[in-house]
PDB file of C-alpha atoms in Angstrom:
ATOM      1  CA  GLU A 279      -8.633 -29.724  45.109  1.00 65.00           C
ATOM      2  CA  ALA A 280      -4.885 -30.019  45.805  1.00 81.00           C
ATOM      3  CA  GLY A 281      -2.852 -32.634  44.894  1.00 92.00           C
ATOM      4  CA  VAL A 282       0.013 -34.941  46.788  1.00 95.00           C
ATOM      5  CA  ALA A 283       2.666 -32.430  47.482  1.00 96.00           C
ATOM      6  CA  GLN A 284       6.594 -33.857  47.792  1.00 97.00           C
ATOM      7  CA  SER A 285       9.458 -32.275  48.507  1.00 96.00           C
ATOM      8  CA  PRO A 286      12.494 -31.736  48.054  1.00 97.00           C
ATOM      9  CA  ARG A 287      12.026 -32.202  44.054  1.00 95.00           C
ATOM     10  CA  TYR A 288      15.681 -33.205  43.778  1.00 96.00           C
ATOM     11  CA  LYS A 289      18.325 -34.100  46.132  1.00 97.00           C
ATOM     12  CA  ILE A 290      22.021 -34.987  45.814  1.00 98.00           C
ATOM     13  CA  ILE A 291      23.767 -36.720  48.721  1.00 97.00           C
ATOM     14  CA  GLU A 292      27.332 -38.529  48.898  1.00 97.00           C
ATOM     15  CA  LYS A 293      26.921 -42.360  50.037  1.00 96.00           C
ATOM     16  CA  ARG A 294      26.636 -43.045  53.560  1.00 96.00           C
ATOM     17  CA  GLN A 295      24.556 -39.498  54.026  1.00 97.00           C
ATOM     18  CA  SER A 296      21.109 -39.300  55.312  1.00 97.00           C
ATOM     19  CA  VAL A 297      18.150 -37.984  53.787  1.00 98.00           C
ATOM     20  CA  ALA A 298      14.814 -37.194  54.404  1.00 98.00           C
ATOM     21  CA  PHE A 299      11.659 -36.968  51.812  1.00 97.00           C
ATOM     22  CA  TRP A 300       8.502 -35.497  53.052  1.00 97.00           C
ATOM     23  CA  CYS A 301       4.850 -35.926  51.522  1.00 97.00           C
ATOM     24  CA  ASN A 302       1.734 -34.184  51.892  1.00 97.00           C
ATOM     25  CA  PRO A 303      -1.482 -36.550  50.710  1.00 96.00           C
ATOM     26  CA  ILE A 304      -4.460 -35.197  49.501  1.00 95.00           C
ATOM     27  CA  SER A 305      -7.104 -33.995  51.607  1.00 93.00           C
ATOM     28  CA  GLY A 306      -8.726 -37.264  53.414  1.00 91.00           C
ATOM     29  CA  HIS A 307      -7.140 -39.836  51.831  1.00 93.00           C
ATOM     30  CA  ALA A 308      -6.479 -42.624  54.680  1.00 92.00           C
ATOM     31  CA  THR A 309      -4.085 -44.672  52.647  1.00 93.00           C
ATOM     32  CA  LEU A 310      -0.656 -43.113  51.892  1.00 95.00           C
ATOM     33  CA  TYR A 311       2.150 -45.337  49.724  1.00 95.00           C
ATOM     34  CA  TRP A 312       5.537 -44.591  49.383  1.00 97.00           C
ATOM     35  CA  TYR A 313       7.500 -45.910  45.997  1.00 96.00           C
ATOM     36  CA  GLN A 314      10.806 -45.957  44.500  1.00 97.00           C
ATOM     37  CA  GLN A 315      11.071 -45.935  40.755  1.00 95.00           C
ATOM     38  CA  ILE A 316      14.336 -46.918  39.299  1.00 95.00           C
ATOM     39  CA  LEU A 317      15.556 -45.408  36.307  1.00 91.00           C
ATOM     40  CA  GLY A 318      14.159 -47.995  33.461  1.00 89.00           C
ATOM     41  CA  GLN A 319      11.628 -49.201  35.849  1.00 91.00           C
ATOM     42  CA  GLY A 320       8.610 -49.029  37.035  1.00 93.00           C
ATOM     43  CA  PRO A 321       7.876 -48.249  40.542  1.00 94.00           C
ATOM     44  CA  LYS A 322       8.292 -50.583  43.278  1.00 95.00           C
ATOM     45  CA  LEU A 323       6.068 -50.344  46.602  1.00 94.00           C
ATOM     46  CA  LEU A 324       7.907 -49.556  49.744  1.00 97.00           C
ATOM     47  CA  ILE A 325       5.493 -48.721  52.516  1.00 96.00           C
ATOM     48  CA  GLN A 326       1.723 -48.802  52.932  1.00 94.00           C
ATOM     49  CA  PHE A 327       0.160 -46.869  55.715  1.00 94.00           C
ATOM     50  CA  GLN A 328      -3.421 -46.439  56.591  1.00 91.00           C
ATOM     51  CA  ASN A 329      -3.979 -43.729  58.586  1.00 89.00           C
ATOM     52  CA  ASN A 330      -1.017 -43.846  60.507  1.00 85.00           C
ATOM     53  CA  GLY A 331      -0.367 -47.335  61.057  1.00 91.00           C
ATOM     54  CA  VAL A 332       1.845 -49.376  58.858  1.00 92.00           C
ATOM     55  CA  VAL A 333       0.064 -51.575  56.370  1.00 90.00           C
ATOM     56  CA  ASP A 334       2.503 -53.350  54.009  1.00 91.00           C
ATOM     57  CA  ASP A 335       6.515 -52.602  54.881  1.00 94.00           C
ATOM     58  CA  SER A 336       7.494 -55.786  53.056  1.00 92.00           C
ATOM     59  CA  GLN A 337       9.523 -54.177  50.591  1.00 93.00           C
ATOM     60  CA  LEU A 338      11.278 -51.502  52.917  1.00 95.00           C
ATOM     61  CA  PRO A 339      14.934 -52.510  53.307  1.00 94.00           C
ATOM     62  CA  LYS A 340      14.673 -51.902  56.871  1.00 94.00           C
ATOM     63  CA  ASP A 341      18.547 -51.896  58.063  1.00 95.00           C
ATOM     64  CA  ARG A 342      18.669 -48.134  56.202  1.00 97.00           C
ATOM     65  CA  PHE A 343      15.075 -47.215  55.461  1.00 97.00           C
ATOM     66  CA  SER A 344      12.402 -45.710  57.625  1.00 97.00           C
ATOM     67  CA  ALA A 345       8.949 -44.181  57.737  1.00 97.00           C
ATOM     68  CA  GLU A 346       6.858 -42.922  59.560  1.00 95.00           C
ATOM     69  CA  ARG A 347       3.383 -40.981  59.288  1.00 95.00           C
ATOM     70  CA  LEU A 348       2.759 -39.516  62.406  1.00 82.00           C
ATOM     71  CA  LYS A 349      -1.163 -38.360  62.787  1.00 85.00           C
ATOM     72  CA  GLY A 350      -2.330 -40.116  59.887  1.00 84.00           C
ATOM     73  CA  VAL A 351      -1.499 -37.426  57.383  1.00 92.00           C
ATOM     74  CA  ASP A 352       2.232 -35.972  56.612  1.00 96.00           C
ATOM     75  CA  SER A 353       4.540 -38.639  56.061  1.00 97.00           C
ATOM     76  CA  THR A 354       8.945 -38.873  56.023  1.00 97.00           C
ATOM     77  CA  LEU A 355      10.640 -41.183  54.216  1.00 98.00           C
ATOM     78  CA  LYS A 356      14.833 -41.706  55.820  1.00 98.00           C
ATOM     79  CA  ILE A 357      17.383 -43.108  54.505  1.00 97.00           C
ATOM     80  CA  GLN A 358      20.467 -43.406  56.437  1.00 97.00           C
ATOM     81  CA  PRO A 359      23.185 -44.680  55.475  1.00 96.00           C
ATOM     82  CA  ALA A 360      22.253 -44.026  51.976  1.00 97.00           C
ATOM     83  CA  LYS A 361      24.246 -46.447  49.081  1.00 97.00           C
ATOM     84  CA  LEU A 362      24.983 -45.763  45.568  1.00 97.00           C
ATOM     85  CA  GLU A 363      21.727 -47.929  44.558  1.00 96.00           C
ATOM     86  CA  ASP A 364      19.055 -46.207  46.514  1.00 97.00           C
ATOM     87  CA  SER A 365      19.610 -43.509  43.049  1.00 98.00           C
ATOM     88  CA  ALA A 366      15.954 -43.246  42.074  1.00 97.00           C
ATOM     89  CA  VAL A 367      12.973 -41.399  42.384  1.00 96.00           C
ATOM     90  CA  TYR A 368      10.555 -41.735  45.202  1.00 97.00           C
ATOM     91  CA  LEU A 369       7.312 -41.097  44.932  1.00 96.00           C
ATOM     92  CA  CYS A 370       4.318 -40.747  47.020  1.00 96.00           C
ATOM     93  CA  ALA A 371       0.728 -41.575  46.490  1.00 95.00           C
ATOM     94  CA  SER A 372      -2.486 -41.360  48.740  1.00 94.00           C
ATOM     95  CA  SER A 373      -6.066 -42.945  47.781  1.00 92.00           C
ATOM     96  CA  LEU A 374      -9.570 -42.613  50.031  1.00 90.00           C
ATOM     97  CA  ASP A 375      -8.994 -46.019  50.998  1.00 81.00           C
ATOM     98  CA  HIS A 376      -7.093 -49.323  51.027  1.00 66.00           C
ATOM     99  CA  SER A 377      -9.003 -51.155  48.257  1.00 63.00           C
ATOM    100  CA  THR A 378      -9.656 -50.474  44.802  1.00 67.00           C
ATOM    101  CA  ASP A 379      -9.367 -46.701  45.214  1.00 77.00           C
ATOM    102  CA  THR A 380      -7.652 -44.807  42.702  1.00 85.00           C
ATOM    103  CA  GLN A 381      -4.182 -43.927  43.924  1.00 90.00           C
ATOM    104  CA  TYR A 382      -3.062 -40.030  42.881  1.00 92.00           C
ATOM    105  CA  PHE A 383       0.617 -39.494  42.796  1.00 93.00           C
ATOM    106  CA  GLY A 384       3.120 -36.720  43.790  1.00 95.00           C
ATOM    107  CA  PRO A 385       5.634 -35.127  41.224  1.00 93.00           C
ATOM    108  CA  GLY A 386       8.180 -37.666  43.001  1.00 95.00           C
ATOM    109  CA  THR A 387      11.767 -36.670  44.544  1.00 96.00           C
ATOM    110  CA  ARG A 388      14.597 -37.343  42.462  1.00 96.00           C
ATOM    111  CA  LEU A 389      17.939 -38.728  44.665  1.00 98.00           C
ATOM    112  CA  THR A 390      21.013 -39.098  43.429  1.00 97.00           C
ATOM    113  CA  VAL A 391      23.689 -40.763  45.410  1.00 97.00           C
ATOM    114  CA  LEU A 392      27.302 -39.854  44.534  1.00 97.00           C
TER     115      LEU A 392
ATOM    116  CA  ALA B 481       2.564 -63.796  42.471  1.00 72.00           C
ATOM    117  CA  GLN B 482       0.112 -61.359  40.173  1.00 81.00           C
ATOM    118  CA  SER B 483       2.827 -59.647  37.690  1.00 89.00           C
ATOM    119  CA  VAL B 484       2.380 -57.808  34.379  1.00 93.00           C
ATOM    120  CA  THR B 485       4.880 -57.301  31.370  1.00 95.00           C
ATOM    121  CA  GLN B 486       5.116 -54.689  28.988  1.00 97.00           C
ATOM    122  CA  PRO B 487       6.953 -56.420  25.944  1.00 96.00           C
ATOM    123  CA  ASP B 488       7.943 -52.808  24.215  1.00 96.00           C
ATOM    124  CA  ILE B 489      10.753 -50.375  25.869  1.00 96.00           C
ATOM    125  CA  HIS B 490      10.111 -47.887  23.535  1.00 97.00           C
ATOM    126  CA  ILE B 491       7.615 -46.941  20.565  1.00 97.00           C
ATOM    127  CA  THR B 492       7.970 -44.380  18.134  1.00 97.00           C
ATOM    128  CA  VAL B 493       4.766 -43.625  15.881  1.00 97.00           C
ATOM    129  CA  SER B 494       3.895 -40.048  13.773  1.00 97.00           C
ATOM    130  CA  GLU B 495       1.357 -37.966  14.919  1.00 97.00           C
ATOM    131  CA  GLY B 496      -2.454 -38.899  13.734  1.00 97.00           C
ATOM    132  CA  ALA B 497      -1.421 -42.651  13.816  1.00 97.00           C
ATOM    133  CA  SER B 498      -3.194 -44.836  15.880  1.00 97.00           C
ATOM    134  CA  LEU B 499      -1.428 -46.313  19.005  1.00 97.00           C
ATOM    135  CA  GLU B 500      -1.563 -49.439  20.552  1.00 98.00           C
ATOM    136  CA  LEU B 501       0.225 -50.467  23.678  1.00 98.00           C
ATOM    137  CA  ARG B 502       0.895 -54.028  24.863  1.00 98.00           C
ATOM    138  CA  CYS B 503       0.220 -55.451  28.555  1.00 97.00           C
ATOM    139  CA  ASN B 504       0.171 -58.911  29.606  1.00 96.00           C
ATOM    140  CA  TYR B 505      -0.891 -60.129  33.417  1.00 93.00           C
ATOM    141  CA  SER B 506      -0.169 -62.960  35.401  1.00 89.00           C
ATOM    142  CA  TYR B 507      -2.657 -63.366  37.892  1.00 73.00           C
ATOM    143  CA  GLY B 508      -4.851 -66.527  38.733  1.00 65.00           C
ATOM    144  CA  ALA B 509      -8.626 -64.490  39.283  1.00 70.00           C
ATOM    145  CA  THR B 510     -10.186 -61.643  37.538  1.00 70.00           C
ATOM    146  CA  PRO B 511      -7.207 -59.238  37.882  1.00 81.00           C
ATOM    147  CA  TYR B 512      -8.122 -55.207  38.944  1.00 90.00           C
ATOM    148  CA  LEU B 513      -5.740 -53.704  36.099  1.00 93.00           C
ATOM    149  CA  PHE B 514      -4.418 -50.129  35.116  1.00 95.00           C
ATOM    150  CA  TRP B 515      -3.150 -47.859  33.008  1.00 97.00           C
ATOM    151  CA  TYR B 516      -0.521 -44.713  34.149  1.00 96.00           C
ATOM    152  CA  VAL B 517       0.940 -42.184  32.317  1.00 97.00           C
ATOM    153  CA  GLN B 518       4.372 -40.272  33.338  1.00 94.00           C
ATOM    154  CA  SER B 519       5.587 -37.410  31.880  1.00 91.00           C
ATOM    155  CA  PRO B 520       8.805 -36.193  32.036  1.00 84.00           C
ATOM    156  CA  GLY B 521       9.105 -34.616  35.794  1.00 77.00           C
ATOM    157  CA  GLN B 522       5.853 -35.720  36.761  1.00 81.00           C
ATOM    158  CA  GLY B 523       3.690 -38.557  38.651  1.00 85.00           C
ATOM    159  CA  LEU B 524       1.776 -40.742  37.783  1.00 92.00           C
ATOM    160  CA  GLN B 525      -1.668 -40.190  36.422  1.00 93.00           C
ATOM    161  CA  LEU B 526      -4.345 -42.553  35.854  1.00 93.00           C
ATOM    162  CA  LEU B 527      -5.241 -43.566  32.480  1.00 96.00           C
ATOM    163  CA  LEU B 528      -7.958 -45.940  33.183  1.00 96.00           C
ATOM    164  CA  LYS B 529      -8.703 -48.944  34.854  1.00 93.00           C
ATOM    165  CA  TYR B 530     -10.742 -52.459  34.551  1.00 93.00           C
ATOM    166  CA  PHE B 531     -12.046 -54.374  37.688  1.00 88.00           C
ATOM    167  CA  SER B 532     -15.125 -56.354  35.922  1.00 84.00           C
ATOM    168  CA  GLY B 533     -18.065 -55.846  33.461  1.00 86.00           C
ATOM    169  CA  ASP B 534     -17.178 -54.317  30.122  1.00 88.00           C
ATOM    170  CA  THR B 535     -14.267 -55.530  28.925  1.00 90.00           C
ATOM    171  CA  LEU B 536     -13.822 -52.644  26.831  1.00 96.00           C
ATOM    172  CA  VAL B 537     -12.799 -49.386  29.212  1.00 96.00           C
ATOM    173  CA  GLN B 538     -12.805 -45.793  28.091  1.00 97.00           C
ATOM    174  CA  GLY B 539     -10.491 -43.318  29.855  1.00 96.00           C
ATOM    175  CA  ILE B 540      -9.090 -39.952  29.814  1.00 95.00           C
ATOM    176  CA  LYS B 541      -7.403 -37.770  27.109  1.00 94.00           C
ATOM    177  CA  GLY B 542      -9.174 -40.260  24.302  1.00 96.00           C
ATOM    178  CA  PHE B 543      -7.409 -43.023  25.400  1.00 98.00           C
ATOM    179  CA  GLU B 544      -9.435 -47.023  25.801  1.00 98.00           C
ATOM    180  CA  ALA B 545      -8.133 -50.754  26.859  1.00 98.00           C
ATOM    181  CA  GLU B 546      -9.366 -53.888  26.222  1.00 96.00           C
ATOM    182  CA  PHE B 547      -9.340 -56.762  28.913  1.00 94.00           C
ATOM    183  CA  LYS B 548      -9.246 -60.134  26.963  1.00 94.00           C
ATOM    184  CA  ARG B 549      -9.132 -63.070  29.314  1.00 91.00           C
ATOM    185  CA  SER B 550      -7.975 -65.703  26.814  1.00 91.00           C
ATOM    186  CA  GLN B 551      -4.934 -63.624  26.191  1.00 93.00           C
ATOM    187  CA  SER B 552      -4.071 -62.633  29.395  1.00 92.00           C
ATOM    188  CA  SER B 553      -3.841 -59.026  27.896  1.00 95.00           C
ATOM    189  CA  PHE B 554      -4.845 -55.597  28.691  1.00 96.00           C
ATOM    190  CA  ASN B 555      -3.909 -53.398  25.645  1.00 98.00           C
ATOM    191  CA  LEU B 556      -3.901 -49.780  25.743  1.00 98.00           C
ATOM    192  CA  ARG B 557      -5.072 -47.946  22.415  1.00 98.00           C
ATOM    193  CA  LYS B 558      -5.433 -44.698  21.016  1.00 98.00           C
ATOM    194  CA  PRO B 559      -7.042 -44.067  17.406  1.00 97.00           C
ATOM    195  CA  SER B 560      -5.277 -40.607  16.826  1.00 97.00           C
ATOM    196  CA  VAL B 561      -1.856 -39.832  18.398  1.00 97.00           C
ATOM    197  CA  HIS B 562      -1.136 -36.188  19.743  1.00 96.00           C
ATOM    198  CA  TRP B 563       2.161 -34.746  19.802  1.00 95.00           C
ATOM    199  CA  SER B 564       1.403 -34.366  23.902  1.00 94.00           C
ATOM    200  CA  ASP B 565       0.771 -37.715  24.358  1.00 96.00           C
ATOM    201  CA  ALA B 566       4.773 -38.401  24.113  1.00 96.00           C
ATOM    202  CA  ALA B 567       5.432 -39.650  28.145  1.00 97.00           C
ATOM    203  CA  GLU B 568       5.798 -42.866  29.288  1.00 97.00           C
ATOM    204  CA  TYR B 569       2.827 -45.499  29.839  1.00 98.00           C
ATOM    205  CA  PHE B 570       2.777 -48.202  33.043  1.00 97.00           C
ATOM    206  CA  CYS B 571       0.542 -51.319  32.799  1.00 97.00           C
ATOM    207  CA  ALA B 572      -0.272 -52.358  36.570  1.00 94.00           C
ATOM    208  CA  THR B 573      -1.981 -54.942  38.482  1.00 92.00           C
ATOM    209  CA  GLY B 574      -3.356 -55.543  41.957  1.00 86.00           C
ATOM    210  CA  SER B 575      -6.195 -54.319  44.452  1.00 75.00           C
ATOM    211  CA  TYR B 576      -3.866 -53.352  47.809  1.00 74.00           C
ATOM    212  CA  GLN B 577      -1.418 -52.946  46.120  1.00 81.00           C
ATOM    213  CA  LEU B 578       0.061 -52.625  42.936  1.00 88.00           C
ATOM    214  CA  THR B 579       2.779 -54.276  40.911  1.00 91.00           C
ATOM    215  CA  PHE B 580       3.801 -52.119  37.720  1.00 94.00           C
ATOM    216  CA  GLY B 581       5.185 -53.168  34.653  1.00 95.00           C
ATOM    217  CA  LYS B 582       8.437 -51.745  33.513  1.00 95.00           C
ATOM    218  CA  GLY B 583       6.854 -49.223  31.424  1.00 97.00           C
ATOM    219  CA  THR B 584       6.721 -48.199  27.720  1.00 98.00           C
ATOM    220  CA  LYS B 585       8.418 -45.133  26.056  1.00 97.00           C
ATOM    221  CA  LEU B 586       6.128 -43.411  23.593  1.00 97.00           C
ATOM    222  CA  SER B 587       7.747 -41.226  21.003  1.00 97.00           C
ATOM    223  CA  VAL B 588       5.881 -39.290  18.725  1.00 97.00           C
ATOM    224  CA  ILE B 589       6.834 -37.972  15.713  1.00 96.00           C
ATOM    225  CA  PRO B 590       5.246 -34.298  14.387  1.00 90.00           C
TER     226      PRO B 590
END
């Protein structure tokens, strides 16, 4: 069974530029999560999708971050414009359902904003 | 709000020694509790989880954890550490959403 795929693995941009991350969850998983992991911290949930609908985006900085999950499969997370404090690893995870199912994590995208 | 605290930022143990990583949770009802491991450059992998029932939970890679309601703890243990266990370990709580602790980095001395 293929795991959660993410790309790119690394990205370096200048502040005020835009960037997009892509996630392909495990086949058949209805729920998809995006987390932000700042160095030295645990992951923090940014947004949760159930199929192609948003379940929770209360911690997503909506003035600069956006995410979509068209067709309920792949997802894209965008930052526009990026700030220095957005430097972090962005993790995508998926689970069968949104209750107590195990979340499976991708390898993450490490973003450096200069 | 639910939260977890991992008091130890960094722990170093010798290979073959026993290991205990601490996790304290804050939650009114019976919490859902998890331990994840993150190797360098990798995503998180679930080691074990507790929802209810037997308070001693067995996980993968020889790890176990014990839920102690009286101490609000869910400590992770392993009787004999291998060099490949060097990684960062995260305790988490939640059902619909996970709230993670700040992690404990484990170093293993050969």
